C-alpha cells in the first residue's frame, strides 16, 4: 500500500494521558487502547474512552470487522476464495480484463478515485499500477539484496506509462460492474484506500452516536468527537522527518476533535541505490520518487481526502499545492522542505499547540 506512517499518536497521547484521563473521571469513562496488525499491511491502533472495558471490546470488534472487510475488498495483492476484490478486477483472461461485478464499496472507492484524479490534476492516479508494480519489484529486490539494488530502467517505466489512462477504467454504477479496457493497465489504490476506508467506518460510527474514539491505521488518523469529554481535543504529534534528531522527535503538536490528519513522507518506505534513498511516492510526470519535500501533512474532516491530498501535495510545487489547499474547504497543510523549513497553509496553525516534552 502507500507510504504514510508519519504520524505518531501513541507517544504523545501517553505523555498527555494524565490531562485527558483526569478530566474524564467526571464522565465515568476511562481510556482504553488496542493494537492490531492484520489490516492494510500496517499497524492499527484504536483508542477510545468508554464506561467499561466490555464496551470498548465490542467497539473494537465492530471496527476491526469493518476494517477486515475493506482490506479484503481493496487489496491488490491477496486473492480470497469465492471473493471478488481488486485483484479480480486486475485479472487478465485470454489477453483482456473481464467485466467484473463488484461490491458497492469498490464502486464508491473507484468513483472517489476518479474525483481525486481530477481534483489533483492527475497527481493521484490509481491507474498507475503498471508503473508502481515495477517500482514495487525493484524496491523489494533492493531491500532483500542491498548490495545489488538497482533502479528500474526508465525505458521500462515509460513503456508502462502508456497504460495508465484512468479513462480506461469503466464503471457501470447501475450494474455494479468494473472493466479496464486496456489489457496492460492495472489499478493500485494505495494512495487512497486506507484513508477512504477509515472515513467510511467513522461515518458509520458517527451515525450510531459513537464518540470519544481515535482510529490510527498506519498513520491515517481519524478522530470521532473529543477525547475524554466535550472540552478535551485529541492530541497528536507530527513526526520529524529528520529521524536522527533525537532531541526533536516531533515538529508540531496538533489538536483534533472530529478531524483527520495524514502525512506523506520520503523518510520511511525507501530503499538505497548507490548511496541514494528512493522512496515509494512516485510522480506520474517523472515516473521517479518526488523530491520537493521531506513530508507533507494534511488536516481535514475527511480521511480519504486527506490521504489523497497528502500524496498529491507531496508531488506538487508549493505554489500549486497551496493554491489547491486554499481553494478546498476544510483542508489545511504543512510542508517540510528539503532543508527542514516548515511552511503552512493559512489555517494550519489553528490546529497546533505548544507542548514541551519533558
mmCIF file of C-alpha atoms in Angstrom, residues 146-316:
data_model
loop_
_atom_site.group_PDB
_atom_site.id
_atom_site.type_symbol
_atom_site.label_atom_id
_atom_site.label_comp_id
_atom_site.label_asym_id
_atom_site.label_seq_id
_atom_site.Cartn_x
_atom_site.Cartn_y
_atom_site.Cartn_z
ATOM 1 C CA UNK A 146 21.035 -4.172 -0.807
ATOM 2 C CA UNK A 147 24.466 -4.627 -2.401
ATOM 3 C CA UNK A 148 22.860 -5.294 -5.796
ATOM 4 C CA UNK A 149 19.972 -2.804 -5.537
ATOM 5 C CA UNK A 150 19.075 -1.174 -8.837
ATOM 6 C CA UNK A 151 16.725 1.465 -10.216
ATOM 7 C CA UNK A 152 14.068 0.447 -12.718
ATOM 8 C CA UNK A 153 15.187 1.263 -16.287
ATOM 9 C CA UNK A 154 13.481 4.443 -17.482
ATOM 10 C CA UNK A 155 12.565 2.825 -20.808
ATOM 11 C CA UNK A 156 10.694 0.133 -18.897
ATOM 12 C CA UNK A 157 8.852 2.744 -16.848
ATOM 13 C CA UNK A 158 7.986 4.797 -19.937
ATOM 14 C CA UNK A 159 6.591 1.738 -21.668
ATOM 15 C CA UNK A 160 4.420 1.004 -18.629
ATOM 16 C CA UNK A 161 3.318 4.649 -18.534
ATOM 17 C CA UNK A 162 1.499 4.112 -21.828
ATOM 18 C CA UNK A 163 -1.013 2.046 -19.872
ATOM 19 C CA UNK A 164 -2.037 4.489 -17.130
ATOM 20 C CA UNK A 165 -5.001 6.330 -18.639
ATOM 21 C CA UNK A 166 -7.691 6.425 -15.952
ATOM 22 C CA UNK A 167 -10.314 6.890 -18.689
ATOM 23 C CA UNK A 168 -9.780 3.208 -19.472
ATOM 24 C CA UNK A 169 -11.395 2.407 -16.124
ATOM 25 C CA UNK A 170 -15.053 1.850 -16.983
ATOM 26 C CA UNK A 171 -17.500 1.948 -14.066
ATOM 27 C CA UNK A 172 -21.122 0.906 -14.517
ATOM 28 C CA UNK A 173 -22.917 2.040 -11.374
ATOM 29 C CA UNK A 174 -26.304 0.685 -12.405
ATOM 30 C CA UNK A 175 -24.994 -2.862 -12.857
ATOM 31 C CA UNK A 176 -22.238 -2.508 -10.240
ATOM 32 C CA UNK A 177 -19.541 -3.638 -12.676
ATOM 33 C CA UNK A 178 -15.975 -2.546 -13.365
ATOM 34 C CA UNK A 179 -13.960 -3.051 -16.548
ATOM 35 C CA UNK A 180 -10.438 -1.984 -17.543
ATOM 36 C CA UNK A 181 -10.399 -1.582 -21.332
ATOM 37 C CA UNK A 182 -6.573 -1.561 -21.614
ATOM 38 C CA UNK A 183 -5.340 -5.133 -21.002
ATOM 39 C CA UNK A 184 -1.950 -3.852 -19.786
ATOM 40 C CA UNK A 185 -3.386 -1.392 -17.273
ATOM 41 C CA UNK A 186 -3.836 -2.292 -13.613
ATOM 42 C CA UNK A 187 -5.169 -0.454 -10.585
ATOM 43 C CA UNK A 188 -3.203 0.465 -7.456
ATOM 44 C CA UNK A 189 -5.308 2.213 -4.803
ATOM 45 C CA UNK A 190 -2.517 2.604 -2.243
ATOM 46 C CA UNK A 191 -2.737 6.394 -2.275
ATOM 47 C CA UNK A 192 -6.341 6.460 -1.077
ATOM 48 C CA UNK A 193 -7.577 3.094 0.222
ATOM 49 C CA UNK A 194 -6.639 3.323 3.904
ATOM 50 C CA UNK A 195 -7.934 6.830 4.373
ATOM 51 C CA UNK A 196 -11.098 6.154 2.422
ATOM 52 C CA UNK A 197 -11.877 3.001 4.405
ATOM 53 C CA UNK A 198 -11.224 4.714 7.741
ATOM 54 C CA UNK A 199 -13.511 7.585 6.766
ATOM 55 C CA UNK A 200 -16.361 5.257 5.789
ATOM 56 C CA UNK A 201 -16.043 3.386 9.085
ATOM 57 C CA UNK A 202 -16.010 6.575 11.133
ATOM 58 C CA UNK A 203 -19.040 7.989 9.339
ATOM 59 C CA UNK A 204 -20.874 4.770 10.149
ATOM 60 C CA UNK A 205 -19.901 5.008 13.818
ATOM 61 C CA UNK A 206 -20.886 8.674 13.987
ATOM 62 C CA UNK A 207 -24.329 7.825 12.617
ATOM 63 C CA UNK A 208 -24.683 5.368 15.503
ATOM 64 C CA UNK A 209 -23.825 8.092 18.015
ATOM 65 C CA UNK A 210 -20.349 6.783 18.868
ATOM 66 C CA UNK A 211 -17.887 9.382 20.175
ATOM 67 C CA UNK A 212 -14.575 9.715 22.033
ATOM 68 C CA UNK A 213 -12.717 7.464 19.549
ATOM 69 C CA UNK A 214 -9.439 7.737 17.654
ATOM 70 C CA UNK A 215 -8.552 5.283 14.867
ATOM 71 C CA UNK A 216 -4.998 5.226 13.534
ATOM 72 C CA UNK A 217 -4.399 2.938 10.551
ATOM 73 C CA UNK A 218 -0.763 3.153 9.588
ATOM 74 C CA UNK A 219 -0.613 6.871 10.300
ATOM 75 C CA UNK A 220 -4.012 7.716 8.794
ATOM 76 C CA UNK A 221 -5.596 9.193 11.895
ATOM 77 C CA UNK A 222 -9.304 9.936 12.190
ATOM 78 C CA UNK A 223 -10.923 11.170 15.386
ATOM 79 C CA UNK A 224 -14.589 10.947 16.366
ATOM 80 C CA UNK A 225 -15.575 13.725 18.721
ATOM 81 C CA UNK A 226 -13.379 14.769 21.605
ATOM 82 C CA UNK A 227 -11.033 12.522 23.537
ATOM 83 C CA UNK A 228 -12.400 12.450 27.087
ATOM 84 C CA UNK A 229 -15.274 14.900 27.240
ATOM 85 C CA UNK A 230 -16.655 17.899 25.361
ATOM 86 C CA UNK A 231 -13.675 20.084 26.283
ATOM 87 C CA UNK A 232 -10.659 17.909 25.569
ATOM 88 C CA UNK A 233 -9.390 17.518 21.978
ATOM 89 C CA UNK A 234 -7.280 14.587 20.919
ATOM 90 C CA UNK A 235 -3.597 15.468 20.858
ATOM 91 C CA UNK A 236 -1.084 14.116 18.329
ATOM 92 C CA UNK A 237 2.482 14.792 17.283
ATOM 93 C CA UNK A 238 3.715 15.102 13.697
ATOM 94 C CA UNK A 239 6.925 13.132 13.430
ATOM 95 C CA UNK A 240 10.153 14.860 12.499
ATOM 96 C CA UNK A 241 11.239 13.624 9.041
ATOM 97 C CA UNK A 242 14.794 14.028 10.295
ATOM 98 C CA UNK A 243 14.550 10.730 12.126
ATOM 99 C CA UNK A 244 18.079 11.038 13.545
ATOM 100 C CA UNK A 245 17.170 14.147 15.524
ATOM 101 C CA UNK A 246 16.575 12.549 18.908
ATOM 102 C CA UNK A 247 16.176 15.916 20.638
ATOM 103 C CA UNK A 248 13.167 16.841 18.488
ATOM 104 C CA UNK A 249 11.111 13.753 17.624
ATOM 105 C CA UNK A 250 8.048 15.836 16.713
ATOM 106 C CA UNK A 251 7.961 19.067 14.722
ATOM 107 C CA UNK A 252 4.396 20.106 15.529
ATOM 108 C CA UNK A 253 1.705 19.157 18.036
ATOM 109 C CA UNK A 254 -1.911 19.320 16.963
ATOM 110 C CA UNK A 255 -5.374 19.087 18.486
ATOM 111 C CA UNK A 256 -8.199 17.255 16.758
ATOM 112 C CA UNK A 257 -11.885 16.835 17.557
ATOM 113 C CA UNK A 258 -13.535 15.050 14.665
ATOM 114 C CA UNK A 259 -10.841 15.812 12.113
ATOM 115 C CA UNK A 260 -8.279 13.606 10.412
ATOM 116 C CA UNK A 261 -4.552 14.017 9.829
ATOM 117 C CA UNK A 262 -2.428 12.192 7.272
ATOM 118 C CA UNK A 263 1.254 12.606 6.416
ATOM 119 C CA UNK A 264 3.174 11.542 3.330
ATOM 120 C CA UNK A 265 6.948 11.418 3.665
ATOM 121 C CA UNK A 266 10.129 10.343 1.916
ATOM 122 C CA UNK A 267 11.861 9.008 5.018
ATOM 123 C CA UNK A 268 10.144 5.763 5.963
ATOM 124 C CA UNK A 269 9.489 3.472 2.998
ATOM 125 C CA UNK A 270 12.550 3.559 0.783
ATOM 126 C CA UNK A 271 15.478 1.557 -0.459
ATOM 127 C CA UNK A 272 19.052 2.619 -1.210
ATOM 128 C CA UNK A 273 20.799 2.542 -4.579
ATOM 129 C CA UNK A 274 24.435 3.685 -4.721
ATOM 130 C CA UNK A 275 24.038 5.645 -1.501
ATOM 131 C CA UNK A 276 20.826 7.435 -2.526
ATOM 132 C CA UNK A 277 17.408 6.845 -0.965
ATOM 133 C CA UNK A 278 14.491 6.140 -3.299
ATOM 134 C CA UNK A 279 11.092 6.220 -1.631
ATOM 135 C CA UNK A 280 7.711 4.960 -2.792
ATOM 136 C CA UNK A 281 5.784 8.138 -3.707
ATOM 137 C CA UNK A 282 6.138 8.167 -7.497
ATOM 138 C CA UNK A 283 5.452 11.285 -9.572
ATOM 139 C CA UNK A 284 3.249 10.459 -12.604
ATOM 140 C CA UNK A 285 5.190 13.007 -14.696
ATOM 141 C CA UNK A 286 8.779 11.971 -13.958
ATOM 142 C CA UNK A 287 7.991 8.335 -13.006
ATOM 143 C CA UNK A 288 10.531 8.839 -10.211
ATOM 144 C CA UNK A 289 10.121 9.452 -6.470
ATOM 145 C CA UNK A 290 9.128 13.034 -5.661
ATOM 146 C CA UNK A 291 11.953 15.236 -4.393
ATOM 147 C CA UNK A 292 10.270 18.527 -3.496
ATOM 148 C CA UNK A 293 9.676 17.833 0.236
ATOM 149 C CA UNK A 294 10.612 15.674 3.169
ATOM 150 C CA UNK A 295 6.977 15.385 4.207
ATOM 151 C CA UNK A 296 3.528 16.890 3.794
ATOM 152 C CA UNK A 297 0.847 16.739 6.496
ATOM 153 C CA UNK A 298 -2.831 17.359 5.811
ATOM 154 C CA UNK A 299 -5.573 18.133 8.336
ATOM 155 C CA UNK A 300 -9.120 17.742 7.074
ATOM 156 C CA UNK A 301 -12.515 16.461 8.132
ATOM 157 C CA UNK A 302 -12.319 13.640 5.560
ATOM 158 C CA UNK A 303 -9.643 10.968 5.987
ATOM 159 C CA UNK A 304 -9.986 9.804 2.381
ATOM 160 C CA UNK A 305 -9.445 13.314 1.089
ATOM 161 C CA UNK A 306 -6.508 13.716 3.479
ATOM 162 C CA UNK A 307 -4.910 10.529 2.179
ATOM 163 C CA UNK A 308 -5.236 11.639 -1.448
ATOM 164 C CA UNK A 309 -4.146 15.219 -0.795
ATOM 165 C CA UNK A 310 -1.074 14.260 1.229
ATOM 166 C CA UNK A 311 0.197 12.326 -1.791
ATOM 167 C CA UNK A 312 -0.799 14.970 -4.322
ATOM 168 C CA UNK A 313 0.719 17.874 -2.370
ATOM 169 C CA UNK A 314 3.943 15.919 -1.941
ATOM 170 C CA UNK A 315 4.270 15.865 -5.734
ATOM 171 C CA UNK A 316 3.112 19.423 -6.494
#
